[in-house]
Amino acid sequence: MSDPSHAGAEGLRHRMACRPCAAFAAEMQQFDTKIRDAMMVEPPRDLEARVMLAAAGRTTVNRRWLAVAATVLLAVGATLTVLNSSYRPEKLPQHVVKHLYHEAELLVPTSTELVPRKRLLQVLKRTGVQLTEEVEEVIHAGVCYFRGHLVSHLVVNSDQGPVTVMLLPDEEVAQMMPIEEDGFRGVIVPVKGGSIAVIGSGTHPARIQRKFVNAVEWTT
Amino acid sequence: MSKHFQFEALVRSVMPELHSYALWLSRDPHLAEDLVQEALLRGWRSLHTLREPAAAKGWLMRIIRREHARYYERQRPEPMDLQAKDFPETLLLHRDEAPEIAELRQAIFDLDEDYREPLALQVLLGYSTAEIAEIMELSQGAVLTRVFRARKKLHKRFGVEEQRASR
C-alpha cells in the first residue's frame, strides 16, 4: 500500500461495505500515524532564536549583493507566482477532495459516538468559528492545516453515511461551487466572507448544508 | 504586521516540519540545523514574496533539498560514509513520546535515502505522488514503488502481516 490515505472513492466505498478491508486499512493508517509521529522530531529549542538573531543581523545588505539579490528575487517571484497559482479559488473543490484523501480514515469512522459539545466548541474557537445554533450528529471534530490556514474539519453522521464539513473562514468564494469529483458529491457554499464545504459519497447532503450555513459565524 | 513579526510567524509555522524533513534527509542533526537556518534566512530576504505559508514551505523545502545536495557535492564523501552513520541522540525518545517511537525512528533511519526521502515528503510534508515525482524528478510509478517499499520494510520490521501489507 503506497499511501493508506489515498484509497480513492471506490476503495473507500468498498471499505464501508467490507469490514476486514476497513479493519486492514485502519491498521495501515494507524501505522502511518506512528510513522509521522516518529518522523516529527522537535527542533532544538534555540534554533528559532538563532534564526531570528541571524535575520536581524542581515538587515544591512551590501550594495553589491543587492543586484544579485534582485535577480534571485525575480526568479523567486516567478516561482512563487507558479506556486501561488495552485491556491486559486476555482481549484478549491479539488483541494477539498484532495484533503479528504489525506484524512481518509475519517470517511470510514469506526465509531458513531458523538463529539462532546465542549470539545466541538474548543475546535471551532481555535479556528475562528462560533455557532449561533446547535448542530447535531458531529462524530469527529479536528483542526486541520488547509491551504495555509487552520480550519475545522468535522464529520457528521447521516443516513447516507458520514458527511465531511470543512469550515473555511479564509476561503471566500463568489458563488456556490459544486463538488463532483472521484465519486464524492457536495458543495462549497459562500458564508459571509468565508465558505463551508459539505461533501459526502452519497446524494448531495442538502440538510446538513443548510444546518451549518445557518449556524456558523466567523469570529476573526 | 512588521517584517519581524511576519518572519517570526513564518518561522514558527514551518520550523517543525522543515527541521524534521532536513533531519531525515541528511540524518545529521547539525547539518539539518544549518540547512534549515540557511533556508529560513533566504526566506527572510524574500519575505515580501512569501505570503502563503504552504507555498513558503514548499519553496523553503526546495532550498533545503538543493543545499543538501550541494553540501555533498562539496564534501565528496566516500560512499560508505553515506550509509554508516551513527543514530543521533536527537532521535532518541523525548518526553511524552510512545516507547515504540524510538524503535520506529531507528527503522526509518536505516532506510535507504531513495526510500526515506519520498516517505518524508509524503508523510511529513503531505505531498502527493505527482508532487513528489516533480520534486525528485522521478516518474510517478517510481515514487509509488519507493514509498510502497519503504512502508513494506517498516511493516516487516514491526511484524505487520506481510501478505496483508502487500495488498
mmCIF file of C-alpha atoms in Angstrom:
data_model
loop_
_atom_site.group_PDB
_atom_site.id
_atom_site.type_symbol
_atom_site.label_atom_id
_atom_site.label_comp_id
_atom_site.label_asym_id
_atom_site.label_seq_id
_atom_site.Cartn_x
_atom_site.Cartn_y
_atom_site.Cartn_z
ATOM 1 C CA MET A 1 0.000 0.000 0.000
ATOM 2 C CA SER A 2 1.882 3.112 -1.223
ATOM 3 C CA ASP A 3 -0.334 5.557 0.661
ATOM 4 C CA PRO A 4 -3.035 4.256 3.020
ATOM 5 C CA SER A 5 -4.678 7.688 2.986
ATOM 6 C CA HIS A 6 -5.360 7.582 -0.754
ATOM 7 C CA ALA A 7 -7.704 4.677 -1.409
ATOM 8 C CA GLY A 8 -9.879 6.512 -3.972
ATOM 9 C CA ALA A 9 -13.632 6.934 -3.615
ATOM 10 C CA GLU A 10 -14.213 3.400 -4.932
ATOM 11 C CA GLY A 11 -11.833 1.958 -2.384
ATOM 12 C CA LEU A 12 -13.438 3.972 0.400
ATOM 13 C CA ARG A 13 -16.913 2.772 -0.597
ATOM 14 C CA HIS A 14 -15.617 -0.806 -0.566
ATOM 15 C CA ARG A 15 -14.242 -0.309 2.923
ATOM 16 C CA MET A 16 -17.627 0.899 4.106
ATOM 17 C CA ALA A 17 -19.136 -2.418 2.980
ATOM 18 C CA CYS A 18 -16.246 -4.749 3.863
ATOM 19 C CA ARG A 19 -15.279 -4.981 7.498
ATOM 20 C CA PRO A 20 -11.990 -6.927 7.003
ATOM 21 C CA CYS A 21 -10.750 -4.379 4.440
ATOM 22 C CA ALA A 22 -11.866 -1.484 6.643
ATOM 23 C CA ALA A 23 -10.014 -3.026 9.585
ATOM 24 C CA PHE A 24 -6.902 -3.600 7.470
ATOM 25 C CA ALA A 25 -6.999 -0.025 6.133
ATOM 26 C CA ALA A 26 -7.478 1.324 9.649
ATOM 27 C CA GLU A 27 -4.462 -0.685 10.815
ATOM 28 C CA MET A 28 -2.344 0.702 7.969
ATOM 29 C CA GLN A 29 -3.463 4.241 8.698
ATOM 30 C CA GLN A 30 -2.681 3.825 12.382
ATOM 31 C CA PHE A 31 0.792 2.649 11.460
ATOM 32 C CA ASP A 32 1.166 5.642 9.151
ATOM 33 C CA THR A 33 0.246 7.939 12.023
ATOM 34 C CA LYS A 34 3.020 6.311 14.036
ATOM 35 C CA ILE A 35 5.455 6.844 11.144
ATOM 36 C CA ARG A 36 4.517 10.526 11.083
ATOM 37 C CA ASP A 37 4.884 10.798 14.861
ATOM 38 C CA ALA A 38 8.307 9.177 14.615
ATOM 39 C CA MET A 39 9.388 11.453 11.774
ATOM 40 C CA MET A 40 8.366 14.616 13.583
ATOM 41 C CA VAL A 41 11.433 15.482 15.647
ATOM 42 C CA GLU A 42 11.288 18.560 17.789
ATOM 43 C CA PRO A 43 13.829 21.181 16.650
ATOM 44 C CA PRO A 44 16.395 22.357 19.204
ATOM 45 C CA ARG A 45 14.866 24.995 21.434
ATOM 46 C CA ASP A 46 17.374 27.664 20.456
ATOM 47 C CA LEU A 47 17.141 27.136 16.680
ATOM 48 C CA GLU A 48 14.292 29.590 16.267
ATOM 49 C CA ALA A 49 16.176 32.203 18.319
ATOM 50 C CA ARG A 50 19.326 31.646 16.269
ATOM 51 C CA VAL A 51 17.416 32.143 13.031
ATOM 52 C CA MET A 52 15.764 35.313 14.323
ATOM 53 C CA LEU A 53 19.092 36.673 15.517
ATOM 54 C CA ALA A 54 20.824 35.888 12.245
ATOM 55 C CA ALA A 55 17.967 37.518 10.324
ATOM 56 C CA ALA A 56 18.245 40.673 12.452
ATOM 57 C CA GLY A 57 21.980 40.763 11.662
ATOM 58 C CA ARG A 58 21.303 40.626 7.949
ATOM 59 C CA THR A 59 19.107 43.681 7.675
ATOM 60 C CA THR A 60 22.016 45.747 6.326
ATOM 61 C CA VAL A 61 22.897 44.374 2.943
ATOM 62 C CA ASN A 62 25.992 45.148 0.957
ATOM 63 C CA ARG A 63 25.007 47.114 -2.154
ATOM 64 C CA ARG A 64 26.961 44.816 -4.442
ATOM 65 C CA TRP A 65 24.777 41.952 -3.304
ATOM 66 C CA LEU A 66 21.589 43.895 -3.877
ATOM 67 C CA ALA A 67 21.935 43.439 -7.629
ATOM 68 C CA VAL A 68 22.455 39.712 -7.185
ATOM 69 C CA ALA A 69 19.567 39.526 -4.711
ATOM 70 C CA ALA A 70 17.296 41.392 -7.126
ATOM 71 C CA THR A 71 17.995 38.784 -9.793
ATOM 72 C CA VAL A 72 17.350 35.969 -7.336
ATOM 73 C CA LEU A 73 14.141 37.622 -6.133
ATOM 74 C CA LEU A 74 12.899 37.896 -9.681
ATOM 75 C CA ALA A 75 13.382 34.154 -10.050
ATOM 76 C CA VAL A 76 11.748 33.572 -6.664
ATOM 77 C CA GLY A 77 8.832 35.796 -7.623
ATOM 78 C CA ALA A 78 8.296 33.812 -10.787
ATOM 79 C CA THR A 79 8.471 30.546 -8.838
ATOM 80 C CA LEU A 80 6.033 31.797 -6.199
ATOM 81 C CA THR A 81 3.631 33.027 -8.833
ATOM 82 C CA VAL A 82 3.504 29.473 -10.124
ATOM 83 C CA LEU A 83 3.207 28.044 -6.595
ATOM 84 C CA ASN A 84 0.519 30.517 -5.528
ATOM 85 C CA SER A 85 -1.491 29.864 -8.656
ATOM 86 C CA SER A 86 -2.394 26.485 -7.184
ATOM 87 C CA TYR A 87 -4.359 28.345 -4.462
ATOM 88 C CA ARG A 88 -6.842 29.957 -6.829
ATOM 89 C CA PRO A 89 -10.495 29.817 -5.694
ATOM 90 C CA GLU A 90 -11.506 27.768 -8.730
ATOM 91 C CA LYS A 91 -9.219 24.993 -7.511
ATOM 92 C CA LEU A 92 -10.914 24.908 -4.105
ATOM 93 C CA PRO A 93 -13.178 21.885 -4.856
ATOM 94 C CA GLN A 94 -10.186 19.801 -5.993
ATOM 95 C CA HIS A 95 -8.222 20.803 -2.903
ATOM 96 C CA VAL A 96 -11.138 19.855 -0.646
ATOM 97 C CA VAL A 97 -11.287 16.388 -2.253
ATOM 98 C CA LYS A 98 -7.520 16.059 -2.006
ATOM 99 C CA HIS A 99 -7.739 16.951 1.672
ATOM 100 C CA LEU A 100 -10.381 14.251 2.187
ATOM 101 C CA TYR A 101 -7.903 11.670 0.933
ATOM 102 C CA HIS A 102 -5.283 12.934 3.350
ATOM 103 C CA GLU A 103 -7.768 12.369 6.171
ATOM 104 C CA ALA A 104 -9.313 9.268 4.583
ATOM 105 C CA GLU A 105 -9.697 7.379 7.852
ATOM 106 C CA LEU A 106 -12.400 9.932 8.772
ATOM 107 C CA LEU A 107 -14.501 8.817 5.799
ATOM 108 C CA VAL A 108 -14.840 5.385 7.320
ATOM 109 C CA PRO A 109 -15.318 6.192 11.001
ATOM 110 C CA THR A 110 -15.015 3.238 13.318
ATOM 111 C CA SER A 111 -17.366 4.822 15.850
ATOM 112 C CA THR A 112 -20.543 6.886 15.679
ATOM 113 C CA GLU A 113 -20.003 8.272 19.162
ATOM 114 C CA LEU A 114 -20.857 11.961 19.216
ATOM 115 C CA VAL A 115 -18.152 14.543 19.899
ATOM 116 C CA PRO A 116 -18.736 16.164 23.295
ATOM 117 C CA ARG A 117 -20.075 19.698 22.907
ATOM 118 C CA LYS A 118 -17.151 21.156 24.879
ATOM 119 C CA ARG A 119 -14.610 19.548 22.530
ATOM 120 C CA LEU A 120 -16.550 20.727 19.460
ATOM 121 C CA LEU A 121 -16.633 24.315 20.719
ATOM 122 C CA GLN A 122 -12.899 24.195 21.509
ATOM 123 C CA VAL A 123 -12.087 23.103 17.952
ATOM 124 C CA LEU A 124 -14.349 25.757 16.451
ATOM 125 C CA LYS A 125 -12.963 28.510 18.671
ATOM 126 C CA ARG A 126 -9.384 27.607 17.709
ATOM 127 C CA THR A 127 -10.223 28.083 14.044
ATOM 128 C CA GLY A 128 -12.236 31.287 14.402
ATOM 129 C CA VAL A 129 -15.746 29.847 14.328
ATOM 130 C CA GLN A 130 -18.732 30.092 16.643
ATOM 131 C CA LEU A 131 -22.201 28.570 16.414
ATOM 132 C CA THR A 132 -25.384 30.595 16.607
ATOM 133 C CA GLU A 133 -27.440 27.422 16.872
ATOM 134 C CA GLU A 134 -26.843 23.783 17.684
ATOM 135 C CA VAL A 135 -25.508 21.344 15.100
ATOM 136 C CA GLU A 136 -26.190 17.641 15.593
ATOM 137 C CA GLU A 137 -24.611 14.280 14.942
ATOM 138 C CA VAL A 138 -20.997 15.510 14.848
ATOM 139 C CA ILE A 139 -18.858 12.369 15.242
ATOM 140 C CA HIS A 140 -15.467 13.950 14.590
ATOM 141 C CA ALA A 141 -14.119 17.441 15.183
ATOM 142 C CA GLY A 142 -10.498 18.247 14.448
ATOM 143 C CA VAL A 143 -8.249 21.110 13.398
ATOM 144 C CA CYS A 144 -6.501 20.705 10.043
ATOM 145 C CA TYR A 145 -3.994 22.677 8.017
ATOM 146 C CA PHE A 146 -5.676 23.532 4.710
ATOM 147 C CA ARG A 147 -4.258 25.846 2.022
ATOM 148 C CA GLY A 148 -2.109 27.649 4.566
ATOM 149 C CA HIS A 149 -4.728 28.056 7.293
ATOM 150 C CA LEU A 150 -6.003 26.136 10.271
ATOM 151 C CA VAL A 151 -9.596 25.044 9.668
ATOM 152 C CA SER A 152 -12.241 22.970 11.413
ATOM 153 C CA HIS A 153 -12.729 19.526 9.875
ATOM 154 C CA LEU A 154 -15.963 17.925 11.084
ATOM 155 C CA VAL A 155 -17.629 14.644 10.237
ATOM 156 C CA VAL A 156 -21.382 14.426 10.621
ATOM 157 C CA ASN A 157 -23.375 11.221 10.728
ATOM 158 C CA SER A 158 -26.173 10.981 8.173
ATOM 159 C CA ASP A 159 -28.424 8.316 6.672
ATOM 160 C CA GLN A 160 -26.169 8.490 3.573
ATOM 161 C CA GLY A 161 -23.071 7.707 5.615
ATOM 162 C CA PRO A 162 -20.504 10.116 7.035
ATOM 163 C CA VAL A 163 -20.521 13.643 5.621
ATOM 164 C CA THR A 164 -17.471 15.890 5.870
ATOM 165 C CA VAL A 165 -17.956 19.549 6.755
ATOM 166 C CA MET A 166 -14.999 21.900 6.437
ATOM 167 C CA LEU A 167 -15.386 25.407 7.811
ATOM 168 C CA LEU A 168 -13.212 27.766 5.764
ATOM 169 C CA PRO A 169 -13.175 31.330 7.127
ATOM 170 C CA ASP A 170 -10.235 32.267 4.871
ATOM 171 C CA GLU A 171 -11.697 30.912 1.632
ATOM 172 C CA GLU A 172 -14.082 33.474 0.207
ATOM 173 C CA VAL A 173 -15.984 32.254 -2.845
ATOM 174 C CA ALA A 174 -18.234 34.390 -5.043
ATOM 175 C CA GLN A 175 -20.889 31.746 -5.544
ATOM 176 C CA MET A 176 -21.818 28.204 -4.718
ATOM 177 C CA MET A 177 -19.297 25.689 -6.118
ATOM 178 C CA PRO A 178 -20.493 22.129 -6.738
ATOM 179 C CA ILE A 179 -18.155 19.250 -5.973
ATOM 180 C CA GLU A 180 -18.493 16.229 -8.247
ATOM 181 C CA GLU A 181 -15.172 14.519 -8.204
ATOM 182 C CA ASP A 182 -13.911 10.995 -7.854
ATOM 183 C CA GLY A 183 -17.255 9.708 -6.553
ATOM 184 C CA PHE A 184 -17.674 12.494 -3.996
ATOM 185 C CA ARG A 185 -20.665 14.850 -4.095
ATOM 186 C CA GLY A 186 -21.107 18.080 -2.280
ATOM 187 C CA VAL A 187 -20.891 21.807 -2.433
ATOM 188 C CA ILE A 188 -18.849 24.778 -1.263
ATOM 189 C CA VAL A 189 -21.199 27.483 -0.048
ATOM 190 C CA PRO A 190 -20.225 31.149 0.430
ATOM 191 C CA VAL A 191 -20.822 32.329 4.005
ATOM 192 C CA LYS A 192 -20.126 35.982 4.859
ATOM 193 C CA GLY A 193 -16.518 36.339 3.744
ATOM 194 C CA GLY A 194 -15.644 32.651 4.027
ATOM 195 C CA SER A 195 -17.138 29.389 2.903
ATOM 196 C CA ILE A 196 -18.274 25.971 4.060
ATOM 197 C CA ALA A 197 -17.561 22.740 2.203
ATOM 198 C CA VAL A 198 -20.080 19.935 2.691
ATOM 199 C CA ILE A 199 -19.194 16.686 0.988
ATOM 200 C CA GLY A 200 -20.093 13.020 1.110
ATOM 201 C CA SER A 201 -20.141 9.961 -1.105
ATOM 202 C CA GLY A 202 -23.946 9.569 -1.226
ATOM 203 C CA THR A 203 -26.529 12.009 -2.544
ATOM 204 C CA HIS A 204 -25.976 15.729 -2.037
ATOM 205 C CA PRO A 205 -26.168 16.388 1.728
ATOM 206 C CA ALA A 206 -28.530 19.402 1.475
ATOM 207 C CA ARG A 207 -29.964 19.169 5.002
ATOM 208 C CA ILE A 208 -26.534 19.257 6.631
ATOM 209 C CA GLN A 209 -25.503 22.100 4.328
ATOM 210 C CA ARG A 210 -28.499 24.239 5.419
ATOM 211 C CA LYS A 211 -27.885 23.469 9.070
ATOM 212 C CA PHE A 212 -24.263 24.638 9.013
ATOM 213 C CA VAL A 213 -24.870 27.666 6.811
ATOM 214 C CA ASN A 214 -27.429 28.871 9.363
ATOM 215 C CA ALA A 215 -25.340 28.030 12.409
ATOM 216 C CA VAL A 216 -21.810 29.147 11.535
ATOM 217 C CA GLU A 217 -20.395 32.581 12.268
ATOM 218 C CA TRP A 218 -16.750 33.622 11.842
ATOM 219 C CA THR A 219 -15.080 35.318 14.799
ATOM 220 C CA THR A 220 -11.921 36.501 13.022
ATOM 221 C CA MET B 1 2.336 43.451 10.877
ATOM 222 C CA SER B 2 6.041 44.347 10.950
ATOM 223 C CA LYS B 3 8.514 42.359 8.912
ATOM 224 C CA HIS B 4 9.999 40.960 12.120
ATOM 225 C CA PHE B 5 6.669 39.617 13.417
ATOM 226 C CA GLN B 6 5.718 38.335 9.982
ATOM 227 C CA PHE B 7 9.002 36.431 9.787
ATOM 228 C CA GLU B 8 8.651 35.085 13.318
ATOM 229 C CA ALA B 9 5.175 33.762 12.448
ATOM 230 C CA LEU B 10 6.564 32.112 9.314
ATOM 231 C CA VAL B 11 9.459 30.519 11.223
ATOM 232 C CA ARG B 12 7.103 29.139 13.870
ATOM 233 C CA SER B 13 4.679 27.724 11.335
ATOM 234 C CA VAL B 14 7.236 25.945 9.140
ATOM 235 C CA MET B 15 10.116 25.121 11.509
ATOM 236 C CA PRO B 16 8.932 21.750 12.976
ATOM 237 C CA GLU B 17 8.220 20.083 9.640
ATOM 238 C CA LEU B 18 11.174 21.595 7.769
ATOM 239 C CA HIS B 19 13.569 20.674 10.564
ATOM 240 C CA SER B 20 12.254 17.105 10.594
ATOM 241 C CA TYR B 21 12.493 16.897 6.804
ATOM 242 C CA ALA B 22 16.095 18.193 6.840
ATOM 243 C CA LEU B 23 16.961 15.753 9.601
ATOM 244 C CA TRP B 24 15.625 12.711 7.757
ATOM 245 C CA LEU B 25 17.169 13.905 4.512
ATOM 246 C CA SER B 26 20.642 14.347 5.994
ATOM 247 C CA ARG B 27 20.474 12.041 9.053
ATOM 248 C CA ASP B 28 22.812 14.619 10.589
ATOM 249 C CA PRO B 29 21.334 16.912 13.283
ATOM 250 C CA HIS B 30 23.947 19.645 12.867
ATOM 251 C CA LEU B 31 23.701 19.684 9.096
ATOM 252 C CA ALA B 32 19.895 19.698 9.393
ATOM 253 C CA GLU B 33 20.031 22.809 11.587
ATOM 254 C CA ASP B 34 22.372 24.530 9.128
ATOM 255 C CA LEU B 35 20.113 23.669 6.200
ATOM 256 C CA VAL B 36 17.004 24.987 7.969
ATOM 257 C CA GLN B 37 18.786 28.153 9.067
ATOM 258 C CA GLU B 38 20.113 28.827 5.584
ATOM 259 C CA ALA B 39 16.703 28.264 4.005
ATOM 260 C CA LEU B 40 14.929 30.492 6.518
ATOM 261 C CA LEU B 41 17.454 33.296 6.127
ATOM 262 C CA ARG B 42 16.763 33.252 2.417
ATOM 263 C CA GLY B 43 13.113 33.359 3.391
ATOM 264 C CA TRP B 44 13.817 36.469 5.462
ATOM 265 C CA ARG B 45 15.349 38.200 2.468
ATOM 266 C CA SER B 46 12.390 37.254 0.270
ATOM 267 C CA LEU B 47 9.715 37.669 2.912
ATOM 268 C CA HIS B 48 7.597 40.103 0.948
ATOM 269 C CA THR B 49 7.022 37.417 -1.658
ATOM 270 C CA LEU B 50 6.250 34.611 0.817
ATOM 271 C CA ARG B 51 2.629 35.296 1.667
ATOM 272 C CA GLU B 52 1.131 31.821 1.812
ATOM 273 C CA PRO B 53 2.743 29.592 4.484
ATOM 274 C CA ALA B 54 2.133 26.416 2.474
ATOM 275 C CA ALA B 55 3.759 27.865 -0.650
ATOM 276 C CA ALA B 56 6.576 29.233 1.507
ATOM 277 C CA LYS B 57 7.124 25.790 2.999
ATOM 278 C CA GLY B 58 7.453 24.282 -0.477
ATOM 279 C CA TRP B 59 9.904 26.962 -1.522
ATOM 280 C CA LEU B 60 11.976 26.508 1.655
ATOM 281 C CA MET B 61 11.904 22.713 1.302
ATOM 282 C CA ARG B 62 13.390 23.014 -2.179
ATOM 283 C CA ILE B 63 16.198 25.210 -0.824
ATOM 284 C CA ILE B 64 16.943 22.630 1.869
ATOM 285 C CA ARG B 65 16.980 19.866 -0.720
ATOM 286 C CA ARG B 66 19.266 21.809 -3.075
ATOM 287 C CA GLU B 67 21.675 22.898 -0.331
ATOM 288 C CA HIS B 68 21.838 19.351 0.984
ATOM 289 C CA ALA B 69 22.835 18.101 -2.463
ATOM 290 C CA ARG B 70 25.405 20.897 -2.776
ATOM 291 C CA TYR B 71 26.859 20.051 0.608
ATOM 292 C CA TYR B 72 27.588 16.506 -0.515
ATOM 293 C CA GLU B 73 28.927 17.731 -3.843
ATOM 294 C CA ARG B 74 31.412 19.909 -1.954
ATOM 295 C CA GLN B 75 32.311 17.223 0.587
ATOM 296 C CA ARG B 76 32.544 14.357 -1.883
ATOM 297 C CA PRO B 77 32.318 11.779 0.890
ATOM 298 C CA GLU B 78 33.234 8.152 0.468
ATOM 299 C CA PRO B 79 30.151 6.094 -0.475
ATOM 300 C CA MET B 80 30.470 4.178 2.802
ATOM 301 C CA ASP B 81 30.070 7.422 4.778
ATOM 302 C CA LEU B 82 26.613 7.986 3.342
ATOM 303 C CA GLN B 83 25.340 4.775 4.921
ATOM 304 C CA ALA B 84 27.471 4.316 8.011
ATOM 305 C CA LYS B 85 26.073 6.985 10.287
ATOM 306 C CA ASP B 86 25.517 6.708 13.994
ATOM 307 C CA PHE B 87 21.978 7.043 15.205
ATOM 308 C CA PRO B 88 21.955 10.614 16.568
ATOM 309 C CA GLU B 89 20.866 11.436 20.100
ATOM 310 C CA THR B 90 18.380 13.906 18.678
ATOM 311 C CA LEU B 91 16.311 10.948 17.557
ATOM 312 C CA LEU B 92 16.199 9.347 20.974
ATOM 313 C CA LEU B 93 12.949 9.368 22.826
ATOM 314 C CA HIS B 94 11.687 12.671 24.169
ATOM 315 C CA ARG B 95 9.239 13.210 26.961
ATOM 316 C CA ASP B 96 5.613 12.313 26.214
ATOM 317 C CA GLU B 97 6.552 10.104 23.263
ATOM 318 C CA ALA B 98 5.404 6.498 22.986
ATOM 319 C CA PRO B 99 8.178 3.920 23.591
ATOM 320 C CA GLU B 100 7.880 2.413 20.110
ATOM 321 C CA ILE B 101 8.651 5.785 18.506
ATOM 322 C CA ALA B 102 12.402 5.400 19.135
ATOM 323 C CA GLU B 103 12.386 1.948 17.545
ATOM 324 C CA LEU B 104 10.464 3.270 14.565
ATOM 325 C CA ARG B 105 12.925 6.163 14.213
ATOM 326 C CA GLN B 106 15.782 3.686 14.106
ATOM 327 C CA ALA B 107 13.968 1.745 11.373
ATOM 328 C CA ILE B 108 13.338 4.916 9.325
ATOM 329 C CA PHE B 109 16.959 5.974 9.910
ATOM 330 C CA ASP B 110 18.081 2.642 8.446
ATOM 331 C CA LEU B 111 16.038 3.036 5.251
ATOM 332 C CA ASP B 112 17.951 3.856 2.084
ATOM 333 C CA GLU B 113 17.824 7.528 1.147
ATOM 334 C CA ASP B 114 15.895 6.576 -2.010
ATOM 335 C CA TYR B 115 13.066 5.309 0.196
ATOM 336 C CA ARG B 116 13.421 7.693 3.139
ATOM 337 C CA GLU B 117 13.083 10.945 1.249
ATOM 338 C CA PRO B 118 9.852 10.231 -0.672
ATOM 339 C CA LEU B 119 8.365 8.829 2.527
ATOM 340 C CA ALA B 120 9.292 12.035 4.377
ATOM 341 C CA LEU B 121 7.859 14.205 1.604
ATOM 342 C CA GLN B 122 4.603 12.233 1.674
ATOM 343 C CA VAL B 123 4.148 11.627 5.395
ATOM 344 C CA LEU B 124 5.759 14.743 6.876
ATOM 345 C CA LEU B 125 5.045 17.406 4.302
ATOM 346 C CA GLY B 126 1.863 15.930 2.817
ATOM 347 C CA TYR B 127 2.892 15.956 -0.835
ATOM 348 C CA SER B 128 1.037 13.830 -3.388
ATOM 349 C CA THR B 129 2.761 11.235 -5.532
ATOM 350 C CA ALA B 130 2.664 13.612 -8.511
ATOM 351 C CA GLU B 131 4.223 16.425 -6.469
ATOM 352 C CA ILE B 132 6.971 14.147 -5.124
ATOM 353 C CA ALA B 133 7.665 12.924 -8.658
ATOM 354 C CA GLU B 134 8.113 16.539 -9.766
ATOM 355 C CA ILE B 135 10.319 17.436 -6.761
ATOM 356 C CA MET B 136 12.543 14.363 -7.093
ATOM 357 C CA GLU B 137 12.471 14.349 -10.902
ATOM 358 C CA LEU B 138 11.150 10.799 -10.995
ATOM 359 C CA SER B 139 8.180 9.140 -12.642
ATOM 360 C CA GLN B 140 5.057 8.728 -10.503
ATOM 361 C CA GLY B 141 5.496 4.973 -10.834
ATOM 362 C CA ALA B 142 8.984 5.181 -9.359
ATOM 363 C CA VAL B 143 7.687 7.252 -6.439
ATOM 364 C CA LEU B 144 4.864 4.787 -5.791
ATOM 365 C CA THR B 145 7.345 1.899 -5.829
ATOM 366 C CA ARG B 146 9.682 3.658 -3.426
ATOM 367 C CA VAL B 147 7.074 4.648 -0.848
ATOM 368 C CA PHE B 148 5.497 1.177 -1.120
ATOM 369 C CA ARG B 149 8.866 -0.474 -0.471
ATOM 370 C CA ALA B 150 9.649 1.936 2.365
ATOM 371 C CA ARG B 151 6.392 1.030 4.101
ATOM 372 C CA LYS B 152 6.874 -2.655 3.359
ATOM 373 C CA LYS B 153 10.283 -2.605 5.057
ATOM 374 C CA LEU B 154 8.817 -0.878 8.096
ATOM 375 C CA HIS B 155 5.842 -3.254 8.204
ATOM 376 C CA LYS B 156 8.206 -6.213 8.032
ATOM 377 C CA ARG B 157 10.366 -4.867 10.812
ATOM 378 C CA PHE B 158 7.355 -4.233 13.024
ATOM 379 C CA GLY B 159 5.641 -7.524 12.294
ATOM 380 C CA VAL B 160 2.737 -6.237 10.251
ATOM 381 C CA GLU B 161 1.490 -9.295 8.357
ATOM 382 C CA GLU B 162 3.385 -9.451 5.046
ATOM 383 C CA GLN B 163 0.578 -10.897 2.945
ATOM 384 C CA ARG B 164 -1.831 -8.209 4.068
ATOM 385 C CA ALA B 165 0.720 -5.425 3.801
ATOM 386 C CA SER B 166 1.390 -6.238 0.166
ATOM 387 C CA ARG B 167 -2.225 -5.900 -0.958
#
